[in-house]
Amino acid sequence: MNKLRTIIIDDEKLAREIVKNYCSKIDEIEIIDECSNGFDGIKSININKPDLIFLDIQMPKLNGFEMLEILEEKPKIIFTTAFDQYALKAFEVNAIDYLLKPFSEERFADAVNKVTKEQLSTSDEKVEKLKSHLEEELEFLDRVIVKQNQKINIIPIDKVIYFEAQDDYVMIHTLDGKYLKQKTMKYFEDHLDPKNFIRIHRSNIVNISFIKEIELYDSESYRCVLKDNTKLSVSRSGYTKLKEILE
């Protein structure tokens, strides 16, 4: 059997050392690189085209899920995570495997065995389900990752002025420019702090701190005027929510 060319991506050196130690006892694995952050991980994956990655979910600069959003070709993945075990139990029957820190050598060997027996699948759909499930336990979004050509933009959520629906994409209007991301408005509506963002229309979610005023557009509708004088349509339900928050 050809060896599984493997990369370890984890911001904790001790965690990488543990995985390397366990891998050294498995003949089928060849470690070809290790990375301490998501940016280096993406670069190494694109260059080395590994068969398998051990991927930490929680990393400061670019977390494991944000990495996967950007990768065009994904290798097989075994997540390594300190997320609550109860949140992950829902995925025990899925083919995606994960190692809950701290994990034993036996549990590690079991995960690798699934890969060598080709029982492990890392479809985008399953990764997205895992991500969505874990996000339910997390606080609201504090940043958005957008790839433009070869550049990866990290947008702090407090720099976002408003989100605008554009077919299957969302245009993110910020203090520094506009960024197009393949997400739904529903996704952002569900993952933004309602104390700071409000959906005022099916096409727009606005950062409350950038609202200057609400003006009457005609006898039955209103517009939201932003501090840069951008004017956004407000639906009837959006107006009701605005009144509750701003009054």
Coordinates of C-alpha atoms in Angstrom, one line a residue:
M1 CA 0.0 0.0 0.0
N2 CA 1.2 3.5 -0.8
K3 CA 1.7 5.6 2.2
L4 CA -0.7 8.3 3.1
R5 CA 1.1 11.6 2.5
T6 CA -0.1 13.6 5.6
I7 CA 0.0 17.2 6.9
I8 CA -0.6 18.2 10.5
I9 CA -2.3 21.6 11.0
D10 CA -2.6 22.8 14.5
D11 CA -1.6 26.0 16.3
E12 CA -0.5 24.1 19.4
K13 CA 3.0 22.7 19.2
L14 CA 2.3 20.0 21.8
A15 CA -0.7 18.8 19.9
R16 CA 1.3 18.5 16.7
E17 CA 4.0 16.6 18.6
I18 CA 1.4 14.1 19.9
V19 CA 0.0 13.5 16.4
K20 CA 3.5 13.1 15.0
N21 CA 4.4 10.6 17.8
Y22 CA 1.3 8.6 17.1
C23 CA 1.9 8.7 13.3
S24 CA 5.4 7.5 13.8
K25 CA 4.0 4.1 15.0
I26 CA 1.8 3.7 11.9
D27 CA 3.5 2.4 8.8
E28 CA 0.9 3.6 6.4
I29 CA 1.4 7.3 7.3
E30 CA 4.2 9.6 6.0
I31 CA 4.3 13.1 7.5
I32 CA 5.3 15.5 4.8
D33 CA 4.6 18.8 6.5
E34 CA 3.2 20.4 9.7
C35 CA 1.7 23.9 9.9
S36 CA 0.9 26.1 12.9
N37 CA -1.8 28.2 11.3
G38 CA -4.5 28.0 8.6
F39 CA -2.7 30.3 6.1
D40 CA 0.4 28.0 6.0
G41 CA -1.9 25.0 6.0
I42 CA -3.7 26.2 2.8
K43 CA -0.3 27.0 1.1
S44 CA 1.1 23.5 2.0
I45 CA -2.0 21.7 0.9
N46 CA -2.0 23.5 -2.5
I47 CA 1.7 22.7 -3.0
N48 CA 2.0 19.2 -1.5
K49 CA -1.4 17.7 -2.5
P50 CA -1.6 15.5 0.6
D51 CA -3.8 12.4 0.9
L52 CA -4.7 13.2 4.5
I53 CA -4.7 16.1 6.9
F54 CA -5.1 16.3 10.7
L55 CA -6.9 19.6 11.1
D56 CA -7.5 21.6 14.2
I57 CA -10.8 23.3 14.2
Q58 CA -10.0 26.1 16.6
M59 CA -7.1 28.2 15.4
P60 CA -6.8 32.0 15.9
K61 CA -5.9 33.4 12.4
L62 CA -8.0 31.1 10.3
N63 CA -9.9 28.2 11.8
G64 CA -10.3 24.8 10.3
F65 CA -13.7 25.4 8.7
E66 CA -12.6 28.7 7.3
M67 CA -9.7 26.9 5.7
L68 CA -12.0 24.3 4.1
E69 CA -14.2 27.1 2.6
I70 CA -11.2 28.4 0.7
L71 CA -9.6 25.1 -0.5
E72 CA -10.7 24.1 -4.0
E73 CA -9.5 20.4 -3.6
K74 CA -9.8 18.8 -0.2
P75 CA -7.9 15.8 1.0
K76 CA -9.3 13.3 3.5
I77 CA -9.7 15.1 6.8
I78 CA -9.5 13.9 10.5
F79 CA -10.5 16.9 12.6
T80 CA -8.7 17.4 15.9
T81 CA -10.8 19.5 18.3
A82 CA -11.5 20.4 21.9
F83 CA -15.1 21.1 21.2
D84 CA -17.6 19.7 23.6
Q85 CA -18.0 16.0 23.2
Y86 CA -21.8 16.2 23.4
A87 CA -21.9 18.5 20.4
L88 CA -19.9 16.0 18.4
K89 CA -21.8 12.9 19.4
A90 CA -24.4 13.8 16.7
F91 CA -21.7 13.0 14.1
E92 CA -20.6 9.7 15.5
V93 CA -22.5 7.9 12.8
N94 CA -21.1 10.0 10.0
A95 CA -18.0 9.1 8.0
I96 CA -16.2 12.2 9.0
D97 CA -14.0 11.4 11.9
Y98 CA -12.7 13.7 14.6
L99 CA -10.4 13.3 17.5
L100 CA -11.6 15.0 20.7
K101 CA -8.6 16.4 22.6
P102 CA -7.1 14.8 24.6
F103 CA -7.4 11.6 22.6
S104 CA -5.8 8.3 23.2
E105 CA -3.4 6.5 20.9
E106 CA -6.0 3.8 20.5
R107 CA -8.6 6.3 19.4
F108 CA -6.1 7.8 17.0
A109 CA -5.3 4.5 15.5
D110 CA -9.0 3.8 15.0
A111 CA -9.4 7.0 13.1
V112 CA -6.5 6.3 10.8
N113 CA -7.8 2.8 10.3
K114 CA -11.0 4.3 8.8
V115 CA -8.9 6.2 6.3
T116 CA -6.7 3.2 5.3
K117 CA -9.9 1.1 4.8
E118 CA -11.4 4.0 2.8
Q119 CA -14.3 4.3 5.2
L120 CA -13.7 8.0 5.7
S121 CA -15.5 10.4 3.5
T122 CA -15.1 14.2 3.6
S123 CA -17.9 15.4 1.4
D124 CA -18.6 19.2 1.5
E125 CA -22.1 18.4 2.6
K126 CA -20.9 16.5 5.7
V127 CA -18.3 19.1 6.5
E128 CA -21.0 21.8 6.3
K129 CA -23.3 19.9 8.6
L130 CA -20.6 19.5 11.1
K131 CA -19.7 23.2 10.9
S132 CA -23.4 24.3 11.2
H133 CA -23.9 22.0 14.2
L134 CA -20.9 23.3 16.1
E135 CA -21.7 26.9 15.2
E136 CA -24.9 26.5 17.2
E137 CA -22.8 26.2 20.3
L138 CA -20.5 29.1 19.5
E139 CA -21.0 32.8 20.0
F140 CA -22.0 34.9 17.0
L141 CA -19.7 35.6 14.1
D142 CA -16.8 37.9 14.9
R143 CA -15.3 37.8 11.4
V144 CA -16.0 36.8 7.8
I145 CA -13.4 35.2 5.5
V146 CA -13.5 36.0 1.8
K147 CA -11.1 34.8 -0.9
Q148 CA -10.5 37.1 -3.8
N149 CA -8.2 35.6 -6.4
Q150 CA -5.1 34.6 -4.4
K151 CA -5.9 37.0 -1.5
I152 CA -7.6 35.9 1.7
N153 CA -9.5 38.7 3.4
I154 CA -10.3 38.6 7.1
I155 CA -13.2 41.0 7.7
P156 CA -13.9 42.0 11.3
I157 CA -17.6 41.9 11.8
D158 CA -17.7 45.4 13.3
K159 CA -16.3 46.7 10.0
V160 CA -19.3 45.5 8.1
I161 CA -21.8 48.2 7.2
Y162 CA -24.4 46.0 5.6
F163 CA -25.0 42.7 3.8
E164 CA -26.7 42.7 0.4
A165 CA -28.3 39.6 -1.3
Q166 CA -27.1 39.0 -4.8
D167 CA -28.6 35.7 -6.2
D168 CA -26.6 32.9 -4.7
Y169 CA -24.1 35.3 -3.1
V170 CA -24.0 38.0 -0.5
M171 CA -22.2 41.3 -1.1
I172 CA -20.5 42.4 2.1
H173 CA -20.2 46.2 2.3
T174 CA -17.5 47.3 4.7
L175 CA -15.5 50.4 5.6
D176 CA -12.7 49.2 3.3
G177 CA -14.6 48.0 0.3
K178 CA -17.0 45.4 -1.0
Y179 CA -16.5 41.6 -0.9
L180 CA -18.6 38.9 -2.6
K181 CA -19.1 35.6 -0.7
Q182 CA -21.1 32.5 -1.6
K183 CA -23.4 32.4 1.4
T184 CA -27.1 33.0 1.9
M185 CA -28.7 35.8 3.7
K186 CA -30.3 33.3 6.0
Y187 CA -26.9 32.1 7.1
F188 CA -25.8 35.6 8.1
E189 CA -29.2 36.3 9.7
D190 CA -28.7 33.2 11.9
H191 CA -25.1 33.8 12.8
L192 CA -25.0 37.6 13.5
D193 CA -25.6 39.1 16.9
P194 CA -29.1 40.5 16.7
K195 CA -28.0 43.3 19.1
N196 CA -25.8 44.6 16.4
F197 CA -27.4 43.5 13.1
I198 CA -30.9 43.6 11.9
R199 CA -32.5 42.3 8.7
I200 CA -34.5 45.2 7.4
H201 CA -35.5 43.7 4.0
R202 CA -35.1 40.3 2.2
S203 CA -32.1 41.9 0.5
N204 CA -30.4 43.6 3.3
I205 CA -29.0 43.1 6.8
V206 CA -27.6 46.3 8.3
N207 CA -25.2 47.0 11.1
I208 CA -27.2 49.1 13.6
S209 CA -24.2 51.3 14.5
F210 CA -24.1 52.6 10.9
I211 CA -27.7 53.7 10.7
K212 CA -28.2 57.5 10.6
E213 CA -32.0 57.7 10.3
I214 CA -35.2 56.1 9.0
E215 CA -37.0 58.2 6.5
L216 CA -40.5 58.0 5.1
Y217 CA -40.3 56.9 1.4
D218 CA -43.9 57.1 0.5
S219 CA -47.2 56.8 2.4
E220 CA -46.6 53.1 3.3
S221 CA -42.9 52.4 3.2
Y222 CA -39.6 53.6 4.7
R223 CA -36.0 53.7 3.8
C224 CA -33.0 53.2 6.1
V225 CA -30.4 56.0 5.7
L226 CA -26.8 55.0 6.6
K227 CA -24.1 57.4 7.8
D228 CA -22.6 57.5 4.3
N229 CA -26.1 58.4 2.9
T230 CA -26.7 55.0 1.4
K231 CA -30.4 54.4 1.3
L232 CA -31.8 50.9 1.8
S233 CA -35.4 49.7 1.4
V234 CA -37.1 48.7 4.6
S235 CA -39.8 46.0 4.6
R236 CA -42.8 46.2 6.9
S237 CA -41.4 43.5 9.2
G238 CA -38.0 45.2 9.0
Y239 CA -39.5 48.5 10.1
T240 CA -41.2 46.8 13.1
K241 CA -37.8 45.4 14.2
L242 CA -36.1 48.7 13.7
K243 CA -38.7 50.5 15.8
E244 CA -38.2 48.0 18.6
I245 CA -34.4 48.4 18.7
L246 CA -34.0 52.1 18.0
E247 CA -36.8 53.5 20.0

